[in-house]
Amino acid sequence: MDPRTALVPLRYVSLPGHGPEDVVADPRGRVLTGLADGRIVRVDGLDDPPGARVEHIAEIGGRPLGLELLPDGDLLVCDAEGALLRVDPDGGTGNVRVLTESAAGERLRFCSNVVALPDGTVYFTVSSRVHPLRDWMGDMAEHTGTGRLLRLAPGATEAEVVLEGLQFANGLVRGADDRSLIVAETGARRLTSFHLTGPRAGHAEPLVENLPGYPDNLWRGAPDGPVWVALAGPRVPALDLLHRAAPGVRRAAARIAVRAPYRPAAWAGVLAVDDDGHVLHHLTRRRSGFRMVTSVCETGGLLVLGSLHERGIAVCAAPEGKRHGWTPALPCGQP
């Protein structure tokens, strides 16, 4: 099976704000997302995008990025301005609780994505310890390798560092057997597996390298289902060359990058991979009006796309042959 196919058609659902960076689906098929102004909204009726209903459910006062729905219906929210939050989506717009604002004695910054394990342990990523969200292009250029994976134990108020040295740590999902986590390293164009149990517990290794674009948020709808990978943009060979340059050159490039206006490529892309690193689907759309896909989730036979750049979400039909019917296609490491 050739996993490469077109991401069509894309239907647009307008939102009352800009930058729905992450999208997650609840058991009823509704999609939750956070907007740049701090609002969390819930979208229902995606099978009819023009008639979709948007409900304002919370206001965090910061910039929501990664989201994770908990079994009890609460929502974990990564606030890019320095906190991990817990929100009751049905408890009114003021029901927001801070879980932690620090890790290893440092104040958090640039929290990116989060997952919860069945025992109540929470893992989340910090993309950069050097550049904040507004200067994310600076970290991509400088290639700082200051991304982290953090762990918050049940009842704890301060997170601990379990993995560092990541290149713009971003999306995060549980492995199929809960023995590992999968982390997206946007700056390295790879997915990394972090072992939670077994003889390699506490160690990380590449799962998929040389991705055709820059991985952002990850989504897994079922424990035995595929991992969907949002690609925020196509590979830029010049950026690969810059990453091999001397640190001083990269720092100079970063200073230019944070001042330059960013214009996303007219391109949209997502991947689906399995736990062995095989690419199951590679969906792209060239000359796309919907740009900078930073998240993807699957619900009711649909793929829902979020974007740091857009003022809405996009919807398209999910590919056929999902979950157990999918056959591994491309090996790990294909450029």
Coordinates of C-alpha atoms in Angstrom, one line a residue:
M1 CA 0.0 0.0 0.0
D2 CA 1.3 3.4 -0.9
P3 CA 0.5 5.7 2.0
R4 CA 0.8 8.9 0.0
T5 CA -2.4 10.5 -1.1
A6 CA -4.1 13.9 -1.3
L7 CA -5.7 15.6 1.7
V8 CA -9.0 16.5 0.0
P9 CA -11.5 18.0 0.3
L10 CA -10.9 20.4 3.1
R11 CA -13.9 22.1 4.6
Y12 CA -13.5 25.2 6.8
V13 CA -15.2 25.8 10.1
S14 CA -14.8 29.5 11.3
L15 CA -14.1 30.2 14.9
P16 CA -14.6 33.4 17.0
G17 CA -10.8 33.8 17.3
H18 CA -7.5 32.9 15.8
G19 CA -4.9 30.2 16.3
P20 CA -6.7 26.9 17.2
E21 CA -3.3 25.3 17.9
D22 CA -4.4 21.9 19.2
V23 CA -7.6 19.9 18.5
V24 CA -8.9 17.0 20.6
A25 CA -12.2 15.0 20.2
D26 CA -14.4 14.0 23.0
P27 CA -16.5 10.7 23.2
R28 CA -19.5 12.5 21.7
G29 CA -17.5 13.6 18.6
R30 CA -17.2 17.2 19.7
V31 CA -13.9 18.9 19.2
L32 CA -12.2 21.2 21.8
T33 CA -9.5 23.7 20.9
G34 CA -7.8 26.8 22.4
L35 CA -7.6 30.2 20.9
A36 CA -4.9 32.8 21.0
D37 CA -6.9 35.1 23.3
G38 CA -7.1 32.4 26.0
R39 CA -10.6 31.0 25.3
I40 CA -11.3 27.3 25.1
V41 CA -14.1 26.5 22.7
R42 CA -16.0 23.3 21.9
V43 CA -17.3 22.6 18.3
D44 CA -20.2 20.3 17.6
G45 CA -21.8 19.2 14.3
L46 CA -18.6 18.8 12.3
D47 CA -20.4 16.4 9.9
D48 CA -22.0 19.6 8.5
P49 CA -19.2 22.3 8.7
P50 CA -21.4 25.3 7.6
G51 CA -23.8 24.5 10.4
A52 CA -21.3 23.6 13.1
R53 CA -22.0 25.1 16.6
V54 CA -19.2 26.7 18.6
E55 CA -19.5 27.0 22.4
H56 CA -17.2 29.1 24.7
I57 CA -16.4 26.8 27.7
A58 CA -13.5 28.4 29.5
E59 CA -11.0 31.3 29.7
I60 CA -7.5 30.5 31.0
G61 CA -6.0 34.0 30.9
G62 CA -3.0 32.8 29.0
R63 CA -2.2 31.1 25.6
P64 CA -3.6 27.6 25.4
L65 CA -1.6 25.1 23.4
G66 CA -1.7 21.3 23.9
L67 CA -4.9 19.7 25.3
E68 CA -5.7 16.3 26.9
L69 CA -9.1 15.0 27.8
L70 CA -9.3 13.0 31.0
P71 CA -11.6 10.1 31.6
D72 CA -13.8 12.2 34.0
G73 CA -14.3 14.8 31.2
D74 CA -11.9 17.4 32.6
L75 CA -9.3 18.9 30.2
L76 CA -5.6 19.4 30.8
V77 CA -4.3 22.5 29.1
C78 CA -0.7 23.6 28.5
D79 CA -0.5 27.4 28.9
A80 CA 2.4 28.6 26.8
E81 CA 2.9 31.5 29.3
G82 CA 4.0 29.1 32.1
A83 CA 1.5 26.7 33.6
L84 CA -0.2 23.3 33.3
L85 CA -3.9 23.7 34.0
R86 CA -6.9 21.6 34.6
V87 CA -10.3 22.8 33.3
D88 CA -13.8 21.5 33.8
P89 CA -15.4 22.0 30.4
D90 CA -18.9 21.9 31.9
G91 CA -18.2 23.9 35.0
G92 CA -18.5 27.4 33.7
T93 CA -15.9 29.8 32.2
G94 CA -14.1 30.3 35.5
N95 CA -13.4 26.7 36.5
V96 CA -9.7 26.6 35.9
R97 CA -7.2 25.1 38.3
V98 CA -3.4 25.4 38.2
L99 CA -1.6 22.1 38.5
T100 CA 2.0 23.4 38.4
E101 CA 4.0 26.4 37.3
S102 CA 7.5 25.1 37.9
A103 CA 9.9 22.2 37.2
A104 CA 13.1 21.4 38.9
G105 CA 13.0 24.7 40.8
E106 CA 12.5 26.8 37.6
R107 CA 9.4 28.6 36.4
L108 CA 7.8 26.9 33.5
R109 CA 7.9 28.5 30.0
F110 CA 6.5 27.4 26.7
C111 CA 4.5 24.4 27.8
S112 CA 3.5 22.6 24.7
N113 CA 1.7 19.3 25.0
V114 CA 0.4 16.9 27.6
V115 CA -0.7 13.3 28.3
A116 CA -2.1 11.6 31.4
L117 CA -1.5 7.9 32.3
P118 CA -4.1 5.7 34.0
D119 CA -2.4 6.1 37.4
G120 CA -2.8 9.8 37.3
T121 CA 0.7 10.7 36.3
V122 CA 1.0 13.5 33.9
Y123 CA 3.7 14.0 31.3
F124 CA 4.1 17.2 29.3
T125 CA 6.6 18.9 27.0
V126 CA 8.4 22.2 27.1
S127 CA 9.5 23.3 23.6
S128 CA 12.3 25.7 24.5
R129 CA 13.9 27.1 27.6
V130 CA 15.4 30.0 25.5
H131 CA 12.7 31.3 23.2
P132 CA 9.0 31.9 24.2
L133 CA 6.1 31.0 21.9
R134 CA 6.1 34.4 20.2
D135 CA 9.7 33.7 19.1
W136 CA 9.3 30.1 18.1
M137 CA 11.1 30.7 14.8
G138 CA 14.1 31.7 16.8
D139 CA 14.4 28.3 18.4
M140 CA 13.9 26.6 15.0
A141 CA 16.7 28.6 13.6
E142 CA 19.1 28.4 16.6
H143 CA 18.4 24.7 17.1
T144 CA 18.9 25.2 20.9
G145 CA 18.1 21.6 21.9
T146 CA 16.6 22.9 25.2
G147 CA 13.3 21.1 24.9
R148 CA 12.2 18.9 27.8
L149 CA 9.9 16.1 28.8
L150 CA 8.5 16.7 32.3
R151 CA 6.6 14.4 34.8
L152 CA 4.0 15.5 37.3
A153 CA 3.3 12.8 39.9
P154 CA -0.3 12.5 41.3
G155 CA -0.7 15.2 44.0
A156 CA 2.6 16.9 43.3
T157 CA 2.8 20.7 42.6
E158 CA 6.2 20.7 41.0
A159 CA 7.2 18.8 37.9
E160 CA 10.4 16.8 37.5
V161 CA 12.6 16.6 34.4
V162 CA 12.8 13.1 32.9
L163 CA 14.3 13.9 29.5
E164 CA 16.1 17.0 28.1
G165 CA 18.2 18.0 25.1
L166 CA 15.2 17.7 22.8
Q167 CA 14.9 19.8 19.6
F168 CA 11.7 21.8 20.1
A169 CA 9.8 19.2 22.1
N170 CA 6.2 19.3 20.9
G171 CA 3.4 16.7 20.5
L172 CA 3.1 13.8 23.0
V173 CA 1.1 10.6 23.0
R174 CA 1.1 7.3 25.0
G175 CA 2.5 4.2 23.4
A176 CA 0.0 1.5 22.6
D177 CA 0.9 -0.5 25.7
D178 CA 1.6 2.4 28.0
R179 CA 5.2 1.2 28.3
S180 CA 6.4 4.3 26.4
L181 CA 5.6 7.8 25.2
I182 CA 6.1 9.2 21.8
V183 CA 7.4 12.8 21.5
A184 CA 7.5 15.0 18.5
E185 CA 10.8 16.9 18.0
T186 CA 9.8 19.6 15.6
G187 CA 13.3 21.0 15.1
A188 CA 14.8 17.5 14.3
R189 CA 11.9 16.3 12.1
R190 CA 11.6 13.1 14.1
L191 CA 9.5 11.2 16.5
T192 CA 11.2 9.9 19.7
S193 CA 10.2 7.0 21.9
F194 CA 10.7 7.4 25.6
H195 CA 10.6 4.1 27.6
L196 CA 8.6 4.2 30.8
T197 CA 9.1 0.5 31.8
G198 CA 11.3 -2.4 31.1
P199 CA 15.1 -2.6 30.8
R200 CA 15.4 0.7 28.9
A201 CA 13.1 2.7 31.3
G202 CA 14.2 6.3 31.3
H203 CA 15.9 6.1 27.9
A204 CA 14.9 7.5 24.6
E205 CA 15.5 6.4 21.0
P206 CA 14.3 7.6 17.6
L207 CA 11.1 6.1 16.4
V208 CA 10.8 7.8 13.0
E209 CA 13.5 10.1 11.5
N210 CA 13.7 12.3 8.4
L211 CA 10.1 13.1 8.3
P212 CA 8.9 15.0 5.2
G213 CA 7.9 18.0 7.3
Y214 CA 8.0 19.4 10.9
P215 CA 6.0 17.4 13.3
D216 CA 3.8 19.3 15.7
N217 CA 1.0 17.9 17.9
L218 CA 0.2 14.2 18.0
W219 CA -3.1 12.4 18.4
R220 CA -4.1 8.8 19.3
G221 CA -7.8 8.2 19.5
A222 CA -7.7 4.5 20.7
P223 CA -4.9 2.6 22.5
D224 CA -4.5 0.3 19.5
G225 CA -5.1 3.0 16.9
P226 CA -2.5 4.9 14.8
V227 CA -0.7 7.9 15.9
W228 CA -1.7 10.9 13.8
V229 CA 1.1 13.5 13.3
A230 CA 0.4 17.1 12.2
L231 CA 3.1 18.5 9.9
A232 CA 3.4 22.3 10.4
G233 CA 5.2 22.7 7.1
P234 CA 7.2 20.9 4.5
R235 CA 10.9 20.2 4.9
V236 CA 13.1 23.3 4.3
P237 CA 16.5 22.1 3.1
A238 CA 18.1 25.5 3.9
L239 CA 17.0 25.0 7.6
D240 CA 18.8 21.6 7.6
L241 CA 22.0 23.3 6.4
L242 CA 21.6 26.0 9.1
H243 CA 21.3 23.4 11.8
R244 CA 24.8 22.1 10.8
A245 CA 26.3 25.6 11.1
A246 CA 28.3 26.9 14.1
P247 CA 26.4 28.0 17.2
G248 CA 27.2 31.7 16.5
V249 CA 25.8 31.5 13.0
R250 CA 22.6 29.9 14.3
R251 CA 22.2 32.6 17.0
A252 CA 22.6 35.3 14.4
A253 CA 20.0 33.6 12.2
A254 CA 17.7 33.4 15.2
R255 CA 17.9 37.1 15.8
I256 CA 16.8 37.7 12.2
A257 CA 14.1 35.1 12.3
V258 CA 12.3 36.5 15.3
R259 CA 12.0 39.9 13.6
A260 CA 11.0 38.7 10.2
P261 CA 7.2 38.2 9.4
Y262 CA 6.4 34.5 9.1
R263 CA 4.4 33.4 6.1
P264 CA 3.4 29.7 6.2
A265 CA 3.7 27.7 3.0
A266 CA 0.5 27.1 1.0
W267 CA 0.7 23.4 2.1
A268 CA -1.1 21.1 4.5
G269 CA 0.1 17.7 5.6
V270 CA -0.5 14.9 8.2
L271 CA 0.9 11.5 8.7
A272 CA -0.3 8.3 10.5
V273 CA 2.3 6.0 12.0
D274 CA 2.3 2.8 14.1
D275 CA 4.2 2.0 17.2
D276 CA 7.0 0.4 15.1
G277 CA 7.6 3.6 13.2
H278 CA 6.0 2.6 9.9
V279 CA 4.2 5.3 8.0
L280 CA 0.6 4.2 7.4
H281 CA -0.7 7.3 5.7
H282 CA 0.9 10.4 4.3
L283 CA -1.7 13.0 3.3
T284 CA -0.8 16.3 1.8
R285 CA -2.5 19.2 -0.1
R286 CA -0.4 21.6 -2.2
R287 CA -1.7 25.1 -2.8
S288 CA -3.7 24.7 0.3
G289 CA -5.7 27.7 1.6
F290 CA -5.5 26.1 5.1
R291 CA -1.9 26.5 6.3
M292 CA 0.4 25.5 9.1
V293 CA -1.4 22.4 10.3
T294 CA -0.3 22.1 14.0
S295 CA -2.8 19.4 15.1
V296 CA -5.0 16.7 13.8
C297 CA -7.6 14.4 15.5
E298 CA -10.0 11.8 14.2
T299 CA -13.6 11.5 15.0
G300 CA -16.7 10.1 13.3
G301 CA -14.8 9.2 10.1
L302 CA -13.4 12.7 9.9
L303 CA -10.0 14.2 10.3
V304 CA -10.0 17.6 12.0
L305 CA -7.1 20.0 11.6
G306 CA -6.0 22.8 13.8
S307 CA -3.5 25.6 13.1
L308 CA -1.5 28.2 14.9
H309 CA -2.0 30.5 11.9
E310 CA -5.7 30.1 10.9
R311 CA -8.9 31.6 12.2
G312 CA -10.7 28.3 12.1
I313 CA -10.3 24.5 11.8
A314 CA -10.5 22.3 8.7
V315 CA -12.3 19.0 8.2
C316 CA -11.9 16.3 5.7
A317 CA -12.8 12.6 5.3
A318 CA -10.4 10.2 7.2
P319 CA -8.7 7.6 4.9
E320 CA -10.3 4.2 4.7
G321 CA -8.6 1.1 6.2
K322 CA -7.9 2.4 9.6
R323 CA -6.6 0.7 12.8
H324 CA -6.1 -3.0 12.4
G325 CA -6.8 -2.9 8.6
W326 CA -3.8 -0.7 8.0
T327 CA -0.6 -2.3 6.5
P328 CA 2.8 -0.8 7.3
A329 CA 4.1 0.9 4.2
L330 CA 7.3 3.0 4.6
P331 CA 10.1 2.0 6.9
C332 CA 11.5 4.4 9.5
G333 CA 14.1 6.8 8.1
Q334 CA 12.6 7.4 4.7
P335 CA 13.4 11.0 3.7

